[in-house]
Amino acid sequence: AQSVTQLGSHVSVSEGALVLLRCNYSSSVPPYLFWYVQYPNQGLQLLLKYTSAATLVKGINDFEAEFKKSETSFHLTKPSAHMSDAAEYFCAVRNTGNQFYFGTGTSLTVIP
Amino acid sequence: SQTIHQWPATLVQPVGSPLSLECTVEGTSNPNLYWYRQAAGRGLQLLFYSVGIGQISSEVPQNLSASRPQDRQFILSSKKLLLSDSGFYLCAWSVSGSWAGELFFGEGSRLTVL
């Protein structure tokens, strides 16, 4: 079965600092991986996705993630945090049966 | 362009009452459709998904059911709500036959059962 694990349910960074949100996947086949962002009382928006092309994936708002097969990881990074980045972030994996499974989420706080 | 509509946005219901949440997708045909639940402080739990009219797969046995009466309509129902049914319900869709495609989410429905 495929799944994702997000380490750290809460992350705090200072404005302008590096953002690093961790995601590890468990999959018996090459996975399709996604990062989503959720603002309060809203649905989820796609930040970026890995679909077995380039291992370094660039997304919206300067976010990027690197697929590392040897570490079974797909961590999300952003060089410089903005106040507007404060939100809940979810890592997800898609299996070949059309199901998408999400991690438990990481709440990002940006300190001014 | 494709859009997804979900309603109602907010719902307060007494224990034991019925539930109906609706979701429709516009601008695409034969989408895969999904219902997720997000409980307070927890991740997203896949409840149901559908690859076609009348085809419903249930991920977790519970007090809820889903139906897909039309190609782009997905309904989440309950005959008798429990307190534990409270949460934020999200409808989503993906492109059929696109193995690498992403999920597109509605704005969610917040259900409070009292």
Tab-separated table of N, CA, C and O in Angstrom, chain A residues 32 34 36 38 41-44 46 49 51 90 94 96-104, chain B residues 32 34 36 38 43-44 46 49 51 59 88 90 98-103 105-107 110:
chain	number	residue	atom	x	y	z
A	32	TYR	N	3.526	8.832	-7.900
A	32	TYR	CA	3.228	10.196	-8.281
A	32	TYR	C	3.001	10.952	-6.972
A	32	TYR	O	2.162	10.557	-6.168
A	34	PHE	N	2.628	14.729	-4.707
A	34	PHE	CA	2.065	16.067	-4.797
A	34	PHE	C	2.263	16.808	-3.471
A	34	PHE	O	2.293	16.193	-2.407
A	36	TYR	N	0.255	20.058	-1.594
A	36	TYR	CA	-0.881	20.968	-1.622
A	36	TYR	C	-0.778	21.946	-0.456
A	36	TYR	O	-0.194	21.638	0.584
A	38	GLN	N	-3.281	24.539	2.029
A	38	GLN	CA	-4.661	24.837	2.432
A	38	GLN	C	-4.680	26.035	3.363
A	38	GLN	O	-4.044	26.022	4.416
A	41	ASN	N	-10.314	27.280	6.237
A	41	ASN	CA	-11.682	27.141	5.732
A	41	ASN	C	-11.768	27.167	4.205
A	41	ASN	O	-12.774	27.628	3.648
A	42	GLN	N	-10.731	26.695	3.564
A	42	GLN	CA	-10.731	26.609	2.105
A	42	GLN	C	-10.350	25.205	1.657
A	42	GLN	O	-9.876	24.387	2.451
A	43	GLY	N	-10.546	24.954	0.379
A	43	GLY	CA	-10.086	23.702	-0.186
A	43	GLY	C	-8.579	23.715	-0.366
A	43	GLY	O	-7.896	24.659	0.028
A	44	LEU	N	-8.045	22.645	-0.962
A	44	LEU	CA	-6.609	22.534	-1.161
A	44	LEU	C	-6.230	22.998	-2.555
A	44	LEU	O	-6.954	22.743	-3.525
A	46	LEU	N	-3.035	23.018	-5.432
A	46	LEU	CA	-1.813	22.327	-5.810
A	46	LEU	C	-0.629	23.292	-5.843
A	46	LEU	O	-0.692	24.353	-6.461
A	49	LYS	N	3.878	18.998	-8.407
A	49	LYS	CA	3.709	17.554	-8.479
A	49	LYS	C	4.924	16.911	-9.138
A	49	LYS	O	5.583	17.516	-9.991
A	51	THR	N	6.014	13.637	-11.373
A	51	THR	CA	5.420	12.591	-12.203
A	51	THR	C	6.494	11.835	-12.975
A	51	THR	O	6.300	11.476	-14.126
A	90	PHE	N	0.113	19.855	2.767
A	90	PHE	CA	-0.121	18.420	2.702
A	90	PHE	C	0.679	17.792	1.571
A	90	PHE	O	0.689	18.298	0.447
A	94	ARG	N	-0.353	9.370	-5.207
A	94	ARG	CA	-1.417	8.791	-6.016
A	94	ARG	C	-1.007	7.377	-6.416
A	94	ARG	O	0.120	7.152	-6.862
A	96	THR	N	-1.974	3.647	-8.609
A	96	THR	CA	-2.437	3.331	-9.959
A	96	THR	C	-3.932	3.057	-10.010
A	96	THR	O	-4.504	2.918	-11.075
A	97	GLY	N	-4.545	2.979	-8.843
A	97	GLY	CA	-5.976	2.756	-8.802
A	97	GLY	C	-6.798	4.013	-8.653
A	97	GLY	O	-7.957	3.967	-8.279
A	98	ASN	N	-6.241	5.146	-8.947
A	98	ASN	CA	-6.907	6.446	-8.896
A	98	ASN	C	-7.097	7.012	-7.500
A	98	ASN	O	-7.718	8.059	-7.343
A	99	GLN	N	-6.624	6.312	-6.476
A	99	GLN	CA	-6.769	6.874	-5.132
A	99	GLN	C	-5.597	7.790	-4.798
A	99	GLN	O	-4.463	7.538	-5.202
A	100	PHE	N	-5.902	8.842	-4.046
A	100	PHE	CA	-4.895	9.768	-3.549
A	100	PHE	C	-4.892	9.665	-2.027
A	100	PHE	O	-5.950	9.758	-1.396
A	101	TYR	N	-3.693	9.527	-1.441
A	101	TYR	CA	-3.579	9.430	0.004
A	101	TYR	C	-2.718	10.578	0.508
A	101	TYR	O	-1.659	10.871	-0.052
A	102	PHE	N	-3.210	11.203	1.574
A	102	PHE	CA	-2.573	12.400	2.085
A	102	PHE	C	-1.882	12.152	3.418
A	102	PHE	O	-2.303	11.296	4.208
A	103	GLY	N	-0.834	12.937	3.678
A	103	GLY	CA	-0.225	12.946	4.985
A	103	GLY	C	-1.100	13.717	5.956
A	103	GLY	O	-2.137	14.262	5.581
A	104	THR	N	-0.670	13.754	7.191
A	104	THR	CA	-1.463	14.413	8.236
A	104	THR	C	-1.299	15.919	8.253
A	104	THR	O	-1.953	16.595	9.031
B	32	ASN	N	-13.004	11.499	-12.485
B	32	ASN	CA	-12.985	10.716	-11.250
B	32	ASN	C	-13.414	11.677	-10.133
B	32	ASN	O	-12.960	12.825	-10.098
B	34	TYR	N	-14.275	12.356	-5.850
B	34	TYR	CA	-13.825	11.933	-4.529
B	34	TYR	C	-14.539	12.723	-3.444
B	34	TYR	O	-14.838	13.896	-3.608
B	36	TYR	N	-13.536	13.527	0.610
B	36	TYR	CA	-12.599	13.431	1.715
B	36	TYR	C	-13.223	14.082	2.949
B	36	TYR	O	-14.029	14.997	2.840
B	38	GLN	N	-11.940	15.921	6.617
B	38	GLN	CA	-10.813	16.471	7.370
B	38	GLN	C	-11.322	16.806	8.759
B	38	GLN	O	-12.067	17.767	8.938
B	43	GLY	N	-5.375	14.942	9.208
B	43	GLY	CA	-5.201	15.006	7.765
B	43	GLY	C	-6.482	14.700	7.029
B	43	GLY	O	-7.571	14.719	7.595
B	44	LEU	N	-6.345	14.420	5.752
B	44	LEU	CA	-7.498	14.129	4.911
B	44	LEU	C	-7.714	12.623	4.829
B	44	LEU	O	-6.797	11.873	4.504
B	46	LEU	N	-9.710	9.712	2.902
B	46	LEU	CA	-10.488	9.390	1.711
B	46	LEU	C	-11.700	8.565	2.123
B	46	LEU	O	-11.570	7.506	2.734
B	49	TYR	N	-14.644	7.219	-3.618
B	49	TYR	CA	-14.265	7.725	-4.917
B	49	TYR	C	-15.055	6.986	-5.978
B	49	TYR	O	-15.554	5.883	-5.745
B	51	VAL	N	-15.314	6.314	-10.375
B	51	VAL	CA	-14.738	6.448	-11.715
B	51	VAL	C	-15.817	6.536	-12.794
B	51	VAL	O	-15.502	6.675	-13.975
B	59	GLU	N	-13.781	3.632	1.018
B	59	GLU	CA	-12.482	3.368	1.627
B	59	GLU	C	-12.616	2.943	3.085
B	59	GLU	O	-11.837	2.129	3.566
B	88	PHE	N	-14.767	18.749	8.224
B	88	PHE	CA	-14.714	19.546	6.994
B	88	PHE	C	-14.673	18.557	5.834
B	88	PHE	O	-13.741	17.756	5.730
B	90	LEU	N	-14.566	17.621	1.879
B	90	LEU	CA	-14.025	18.166	0.632
B	90	LEU	C	-14.351	17.236	-0.525
B	90	LEU	O	-14.101	16.029	-0.465
B	98	SER	N	-5.812	9.824	-16.732
B	98	SER	CA	-4.536	10.538	-16.604
B	98	SER	C	-3.863	10.088	-15.319
B	98	SER	O	-4.179	10.582	-14.244
B	99	TRP	N	-2.933	9.155	-15.420
B	99	TRP	CA	-2.364	8.541	-14.231
B	99	TRP	C	-1.520	9.489	-13.406
B	99	TRP	O	-1.312	9.279	-12.221
B	100	ALA	N	-1.018	10.524	-14.027
B	100	ALA	CA	-0.170	11.460	-13.298
B	100	ALA	C	-0.894	12.739	-12.915
B	100	ALA	O	-0.290	13.655	-12.381
B	101	GLY	N	-2.180	12.807	-13.190
B	101	GLY	CA	-2.927	14.029	-12.932
B	101	GLY	C	-3.174	14.266	-11.468
B	101	GLY	O	-3.161	13.350	-10.648
B	102	GLU	N	-3.435	15.526	-11.151
B	102	GLU	CA	-3.642	15.902	-9.759
B	102	GLU	C	-5.118	15.956	-9.419
B	102	GLU	O	-5.982	15.821	-10.275
B	103	LEU	N	-5.390	16.167	-8.125
B	103	LEU	CA	-6.735	16.383	-7.638
B	103	LEU	C	-7.045	17.871	-7.649
B	103	LEU	O	-6.186	18.691	-7.312
B	105	PHE	N	-9.761	20.495	-5.916
B	105	PHE	CA	-10.663	20.488	-4.774
B	105	PHE	C	-11.722	21.577	-4.840
B	105	PHE	O	-11.474	22.677	-5.363
B	106	GLY	N	-12.875	21.262	-4.264
B	106	GLY	CA	-13.874	22.276	-4.000
B	106	GLY	C	-13.507	23.061	-2.758
B	106	GLY	O	-12.476	22.797	-2.123
B	107	GLU	N	-14.376	24.008	-2.390
B	107	GLU	CA	-14.084	24.888	-1.267
B	107	GLU	C	-14.433	24.271	0.082
B	107	GLU	O	-14.110	24.830	1.111
B	110	ARG	N	-18.363	22.643	5.843
B	110	ARG	CA	-18.093	22.404	7.265
B	110	ARG	C	-19.366	21.925	7.943
B	110	ARG	O	-20.351	22.649	7.986
